[in-house]
Amino acid sequence: MFPPVPNPTTGPQSPKFGEKDLIRRSASTVTPPAERQTEVAKLIDVSKCIGCKACQSACIEWNDTHPELETNTGVYENPHDLTPDMFTLMRFTEWENPETNNLEWLIRKDGCMHCEDPGCLKACPAPGAIVQYSNGIVDFVHENCIGCGYCIKGCPFNIPRISKVDHTAYKCTLCSDRIAVGQGPACAKACPTQAIVYGTKEEMKKHAEGRIADLKSRGFENAGLYDPPGVGGTHVMYVLHHADKPEIYAGLPNNPKISPIVEAWKGATKYAGLAVIGVAAVSGFLHYLVNGPNRVSEEDEEAAERFTGDRSS
Amino acid sequence: MSTDKDYHVGKGDSVHPGKPVTVDRYTGGARINHWITATSLVLLALSGLSLFHPRLFILSALFGGGQSVRAIHPWVGVILFFSFLGLFLRFWKLNLWKREDGTWLARVRDVLTAHDERLPEIGKYNAGQKLVFWSMSVLIVVLITSGVVIWDQYFAAYTTIEQKRWALLVHSIAAILAISVWIVHVYAAIWVRGTIRAMTRGYVTGGWAWRYHRKWLRELVAKSPTKDTKRTAAE
Ligand code: HEM
Ligand code: SF4
Ligand code: SF4
């Protein structure tokens, strides 16, 4: 068992990270701090999850959100998708293992992965609406958000949701406000089976190794850690019993990375685009300097007078 | 009854002999239609560019901040679309490609050096104007289509994220092209003196028509009620 984060002291505390620890800020350049804080991570052990949704309740409780009541459509997901009021969601898959012919009930806690290379932040046009702290947490700053939804297109995991109420984007914060004062995420605290644990990224990887060895010893030979390198690794990781096929866990992407379309849009298009507009404007200017205006001459006017006079008299 | 000359003269165009001769080029309706289109295009370019590059985000202040840009931009797009549709219906016929347009375009060097006397006689629009017209027509259709796909406030549910990614890329490229075409369009109007008045006051001078759009002038004179139409039609 991984030791849980102890209960808080009751006295006020100053936050352990803030503005000065930003390593990325959307639509802005930041000078990263000289020293990076220890990277943190949440580890979700899918094999230990019993699908009780205590994490969902804890998330709602801590973040004081009010997910709408929905109707039961015969599936376990509740609500049916991530929403601006539901930052994490248990996704259930009934999977028939072709090797054993066993039905396996796969339960994955979906939510922001806190990518080391966050596509949401790359796509965001509003300065400071998305920030990344040196400990790896990717956070949305609602005062700066304009609600354009570009983050949704940038994210390889389909996570952010735009609120119809305040028109800003919402997703899991990794409980940055709790972590800032030495606490762990609310979901990790609530999880009755320790399927969710929180610590430094190194600790989490080490803890995962033990879990994976255990799973392998029990016949899950493809058990492994999901820490996808395509996005530089994530600060929310999964232990999967079938790490060779992440997509069976309700479509967890196998090798996620920022879409090349998004890269092209946010990369070449921006530079080439401004260059094209610049060239158009400068050529006009130069043409004018060299040629001067194109004027109608006196002779043109006279020709027109003769022409119309002739014809219409 | 479609003779060649129908394509060179717009509704409401007419010649007023005098000193100088004046030629009506745009009706009041056409001018209002044009300026609504122009205003919305500029507003769209400014608000769009504010999201296009972090350096330009400051432009969002003109609209009262990023949230308002996000809310307003697509609606202005809708205005632009319908307003441009009006212009399209008014002008498309006069912008059909004619044989002399190829010649005109081949002599673009003379165009740029203002050797208009070396160019073929041109109807109401020259090849440059026609290219601006058709590229804007295509680009605005592309912009409204891709724009609706990324208009998440109302249409998020109708397309996949992958389709929206493509739409964003297409929208931003089309916007760049539209802004560039717009620059060419405005520059041409400034460079060729006497042109802007056509869209402000509605008329040009006879000399202007004689120099740049002689075929148009000829046909206007030919159809003006005071003279012998038979003779000119036979020309
Ligand atoms: C014709 C209808 C149009 C519609 C429905 C539309 C809609 C949109 C939408 C929904 C966005 C995303 C941001 C936002 O919600 O504000 C956007 C972005 C943008 N639009 Fe439009 N638009 C239209 C026309 C135009 C035109 C005519 C231009 C330029 C002349 C333009 C330039 C831009 C630019 C530069 C962006 C930012 C793209 C980026 O961030 O890379 N749009 N448009
Ligand atoms: S909606 Fe997303 S991309 Fe747009 S400003 Fe807000 S955080 Fe940034
Ligand atoms: S999972 Fe999506 S929303 Fe979360 S950090 Fe990665 S790109 Fe951003």
Short mmCIF file of C-alpha atoms in Angstrom, two decimals, chain B:
data_model
loop_
_atom_site.label_atom_id
_atom_site.label_comp_id
_atom_site.label_asym_id
_atom_site.label_seq_id
_atom_site.Cartn_x
_atom_site.Cartn_y
_atom_site.Cartn_z
CA MET B 1 -32.30 38.02 -75.44
CA SER B 2 -28.70 37.76 -74.46
CA THR B 3 -26.42 39.63 -76.74
CA ASP B 4 -22.81 40.15 -75.79
CA LYS B 5 -23.39 43.68 -74.66
CA ASP B 6 -25.83 42.67 -71.93
CA TYR B 7 -22.92 41.43 -69.94
CA HIS B 8 -21.01 44.68 -69.86
CA VAL B 9 -23.54 47.06 -68.49
CA GLY B 10 -25.08 46.99 -65.05
CA LYS B 11 -28.57 48.00 -64.02
CA GLY B 12 -28.70 51.72 -63.38
CA ASP B 13 -25.49 52.49 -65.25
CA SER B 14 -25.87 55.53 -67.49
CA VAL B 15 -23.90 58.35 -69.09
CA HIS B 16 -24.48 62.04 -68.44
CA PRO B 17 -22.82 64.14 -71.12
CA GLY B 18 -21.31 67.41 -69.94
CA LYS B 19 -18.04 68.81 -68.79
CA PRO B 20 -16.78 66.53 -67.44
CA VAL B 21 -18.91 63.65 -68.52
CA THR B 22 -20.11 61.59 -65.59
CA VAL B 23 -21.10 57.97 -65.65
CA ASP B 24 -23.33 56.37 -63.04
CA ARG B 25 -21.68 53.16 -61.92
CA TYR B 26 -23.42 52.04 -58.73
CA THR B 27 -26.97 52.54 -57.53
CA GLY B 28 -27.63 53.60 -53.96
CA GLY B 29 -28.67 50.05 -53.12
CA ALA B 30 -25.47 48.60 -54.50
CA ARG B 31 -23.39 51.10 -52.54
CA ILE B 32 -25.15 50.42 -49.24
CA ASN B 33 -24.80 46.71 -49.90
CA HIS B 34 -21.11 47.15 -50.60
CA TRP B 35 -20.37 49.15 -47.46
CA ILE B 36 -22.22 46.73 -45.20
CA THR B 37 -20.09 43.98 -46.70
CA ALA B 38 -16.91 46.00 -46.36
CA THR B 39 -17.60 46.92 -42.74
CA SER B 40 -18.34 43.36 -41.76
CA LEU B 41 -15.27 42.08 -43.54
CA VAL B 42 -13.03 44.52 -41.69
CA LEU B 43 -14.67 43.69 -38.36
CA LEU B 44 -14.24 39.99 -39.10
CA ALA B 45 -10.62 40.41 -40.08
CA LEU B 46 -9.82 42.39 -36.94
CA SER B 47 -11.70 40.10 -34.56
CA GLY B 48 -10.45 36.96 -36.30
CA LEU B 49 -6.85 38.11 -36.32
CA SER B 50 -7.04 38.75 -32.59
CA LEU B 51 -7.43 34.99 -32.14
CA PHE B 52 -5.06 34.11 -34.93
CA HIS B 53 -1.81 35.11 -33.27
CA PRO B 54 -0.95 35.94 -29.64
CA ARG B 55 0.68 39.19 -30.76
CA LEU B 56 -2.64 40.29 -32.20
CA PHE B 57 -4.78 39.31 -29.21
CA ILE B 58 -4.66 42.98 -28.23
CA LEU B 59 -7.06 43.65 -31.13
CA SER B 60 -9.77 41.96 -29.06
CA ALA B 61 -9.83 45.12 -26.92
CA LEU B 62 -11.56 46.86 -29.87
CA PHE B 63 -14.52 44.57 -29.32
CA GLY B 64 -14.54 44.67 -25.55
CA GLY B 65 -12.34 41.64 -24.86
CA GLY B 66 -11.88 38.05 -25.92
CA GLN B 67 -15.26 36.84 -24.71
CA SER B 68 -17.03 39.39 -26.90
CA VAL B 69 -14.84 38.53 -29.87
CA ARG B 70 -15.81 34.91 -29.43
CA ALA B 71 -19.46 35.82 -29.26
CA ILE B 72 -19.58 38.51 -31.97
CA HIS B 73 -17.26 37.27 -34.71
CA PRO B 74 -19.46 34.46 -36.04
CA TRP B 75 -22.55 36.67 -36.09
CA VAL B 76 -20.72 39.29 -38.13
CA GLY B 77 -19.78 36.39 -40.38
CA VAL B 78 -23.44 35.67 -40.93
CA ILE B 79 -24.05 39.33 -41.83
CA LEU B 80 -21.11 39.23 -44.21
CA PHE B 81 -22.38 36.11 -45.86
CA PHE B 82 -25.82 37.45 -46.62
CA SER B 83 -24.56 40.86 -47.54
CA PHE B 84 -22.00 39.39 -49.91
CA LEU B 85 -24.70 37.19 -51.34
CA GLY B 86 -26.48 40.42 -52.27
CA LEU B 87 -23.39 41.71 -54.05
CA PHE B 88 -22.93 38.37 -55.74
CA LEU B 89 -26.44 38.38 -57.15
CA ARG B 90 -25.98 41.95 -58.36
CA PHE B 91 -22.62 41.50 -60.01
CA TRP B 92 -22.00 37.89 -60.98
CA LYS B 93 -23.11 38.28 -64.56
CA LEU B 94 -20.82 41.20 -65.16
CA ASN B 95 -17.95 39.16 -63.78
CA LEU B 96 -18.21 36.29 -66.21
CA TRP B 97 -14.90 35.67 -67.93
CA LYS B 98 -14.55 37.17 -71.42
CA ARG B 99 -12.00 36.69 -74.15
CA GLU B 100 -10.39 40.10 -73.58
CA ASP B 101 -9.77 39.20 -69.94
CA GLY B 102 -7.10 36.71 -70.94
CA THR B 103 -5.34 39.33 -73.00
CA TRP B 104 -5.60 41.87 -70.21
CA LEU B 105 -4.12 39.42 -67.75
CA ALA B 106 -1.30 38.47 -70.09
CA ARG B 107 -0.36 42.15 -70.20
CA VAL B 108 -0.31 42.52 -66.45
CA ARG B 109 3.02 44.31 -66.75
CA ASP B 110 1.30 47.12 -68.66
CA VAL B 111 -1.46 47.09 -66.09
CA LEU B 112 0.96 47.62 -63.24
CA THR B 113 2.89 50.33 -65.04
CA ALA B 114 -0.31 52.18 -65.91
CA HIS B 115 0.04 51.72 -69.67
CA ASP B 116 -3.68 51.41 -70.01
CA GLU B 117 -3.52 52.43 -73.66
CA ARG B 118 -1.84 49.10 -74.44
CA LEU B 119 -4.65 47.06 -72.90
CA PRO B 120 -7.71 45.72 -74.67
CA GLU B 121 -10.98 47.58 -74.22
CA ILE B 122 -12.71 46.28 -71.13
CA GLY B 123 -16.33 46.04 -70.04
CA LYS B 124 -17.55 47.05 -66.62
CA TYR B 125 -14.94 44.90 -64.88
CA ASN B 126 -11.40 44.01 -65.81
CA ALA B 127 -9.77 40.64 -65.20
CA GLY B 128 -8.24 41.80 -61.90
CA GLN B 129 -11.60 42.87 -60.56
CA LYS B 130 -13.14 39.63 -61.73
CA LEU B 131 -10.47 37.61 -59.96
CA VAL B 132 -11.11 39.54 -56.76
CA PHE B 133 -14.82 38.91 -57.18
CA TRP B 134 -14.55 35.18 -57.75
CA SER B 135 -11.90 34.51 -55.15
CA MET B 136 -13.92 36.41 -52.55
CA SER B 137 -17.02 34.47 -53.53
CA VAL B 138 -15.25 31.15 -53.06
CA LEU B 139 -13.45 32.23 -49.88
CA ILE B 140 -16.58 33.53 -48.21
CA VAL B 141 -18.38 30.27 -48.87
CA VAL B 142 -15.39 28.41 -47.42
CA LEU B 143 -15.31 30.77 -44.44
CA ILE B 144 -18.98 30.47 -43.58
CA THR B 145 -18.89 26.69 -43.95
CA SER B 146 -15.78 26.16 -41.85
CA GLY B 147 -16.91 28.94 -39.51
CA VAL B 148 -20.16 27.20 -38.68
CA VAL B 149 -18.28 23.97 -37.97
CA ILE B 150 -16.16 25.73 -35.32
CA TRP B 151 -19.06 27.78 -33.94
CA ASP B 152 -19.21 25.68 -30.79
CA GLN B 153 -21.75 27.78 -28.99
CA TYR B 154 -24.53 26.50 -31.24
CA PHE B 155 -23.13 23.82 -33.49
CA ALA B 156 -20.68 21.84 -31.35
CA ALA B 157 -22.80 18.70 -31.47
CA TYR B 158 -22.95 18.36 -35.25
CA THR B 159 -19.34 17.57 -36.11
CA THR B 160 -16.51 15.50 -34.68
CA ILE B 161 -13.44 17.00 -33.08
CA GLU B 162 -11.36 15.83 -36.01
CA GLN B 163 -13.66 17.66 -38.43
CA LYS B 164 -13.44 20.78 -36.28
CA ARG B 165 -9.64 20.59 -36.37
CA TRP B 166 -9.73 20.58 -40.16
CA ALA B 167 -12.27 23.37 -40.15
CA LEU B 168 -10.03 25.54 -37.98
CA LEU B 169 -7.09 25.00 -40.28
CA VAL B 170 -9.18 25.69 -43.37
CA HIS B 171 -10.84 28.70 -41.75
CA SER B 172 -7.56 30.31 -40.80
CA ILE B 173 -6.00 29.74 -44.23
CA ALA B 174 -9.10 31.01 -46.03
CA ALA B 175 -9.14 34.05 -43.75
CA ILE B 176 -5.52 34.84 -44.60
CA LEU B 177 -6.30 34.59 -48.30
CA ALA B 178 -9.45 36.69 -47.94
CA ILE B 179 -7.55 39.39 -46.08
CA SER B 180 -4.84 39.37 -48.75
CA VAL B 181 -7.39 39.62 -51.55
CA TRP B 182 -9.00 42.44 -49.62
CA ILE B 183 -5.66 44.27 -49.47
CA VAL B 184 -5.26 43.93 -53.24
CA HIS B 185 -8.83 45.14 -53.72
CA VAL B 186 -8.43 48.21 -51.53
CA TYR B 187 -5.03 49.03 -52.97
CA ALA B 188 -6.36 48.89 -56.52
CA ALA B 189 -9.16 51.27 -55.56
CA ILE B 190 -6.69 53.72 -54.05
CA TRP B 191 -4.13 53.39 -56.81
CA VAL B 192 -6.52 53.96 -59.68
CA ARG B 193 -7.68 57.46 -58.90
CA GLY B 194 -11.34 58.24 -59.26
CA THR B 195 -12.39 54.71 -58.40
CA ILE B 196 -13.46 55.18 -54.80
CA ARG B 197 -15.99 57.81 -55.82
CA ALA B 198 -17.80 55.08 -57.75
CA MET B 199 -18.61 53.41 -54.45
CA THR B 200 -19.12 56.57 -52.40
CA ARG B 201 -21.02 58.92 -54.70
CA GLY B 202 -21.99 56.28 -57.23
CA TYR B 203 -20.41 57.76 -60.36
CA VAL B 204 -17.10 58.07 -62.21
CA THR B 205 -15.94 60.62 -64.75
CA GLY B 206 -16.18 59.97 -68.46
CA GLY B 207 -12.39 60.01 -68.68
CA TRP B 208 -12.16 57.28 -66.10
CA ALA B 209 -14.60 55.13 -68.01
CA TRP B 210 -12.84 55.91 -71.30
CA ARG B 211 -9.44 55.03 -69.90
CA TYR B 212 -10.22 51.87 -67.93
CA HIS B 213 -13.55 50.49 -69.10
CA ARG B 214 -14.05 51.74 -72.63
CA LYS B 215 -16.20 48.86 -73.78
CA TRP B 216 -18.55 49.57 -70.90
CA LEU B 217 -18.66 53.26 -71.85
CA ARG B 218 -19.27 52.43 -75.50
CA GLU B 219 -22.19 50.24 -74.65
CA LEU B 220 -23.64 52.77 -72.27
CA VAL B 221 -23.47 55.45 -74.90
CA ALA B 222 -24.89 53.05 -77.44
CA LYS B 223 -27.88 52.25 -75.32
CA SER B 224 -28.48 55.79 -74.11
CA PRO B 225 -31.98 56.75 -75.30
CA THR B 226 -31.00 59.86 -77.25
CA LYS B 227 -29.14 58.11 -79.97
CA ASP B 228 -29.44 55.73 -82.83
CA THR B 229 -29.25 52.27 -81.32
CA LYS B 230 -29.28 50.46 -84.64
CA ARG B 231 -26.00 51.93 -85.74
CA THR B 232 -24.12 51.10 -82.62
CA ALA B 233 -25.49 47.61 -82.32
CA ALA B 234 -24.09 46.91 -85.74
CA GLU B 235 -20.58 47.99 -84.77
#
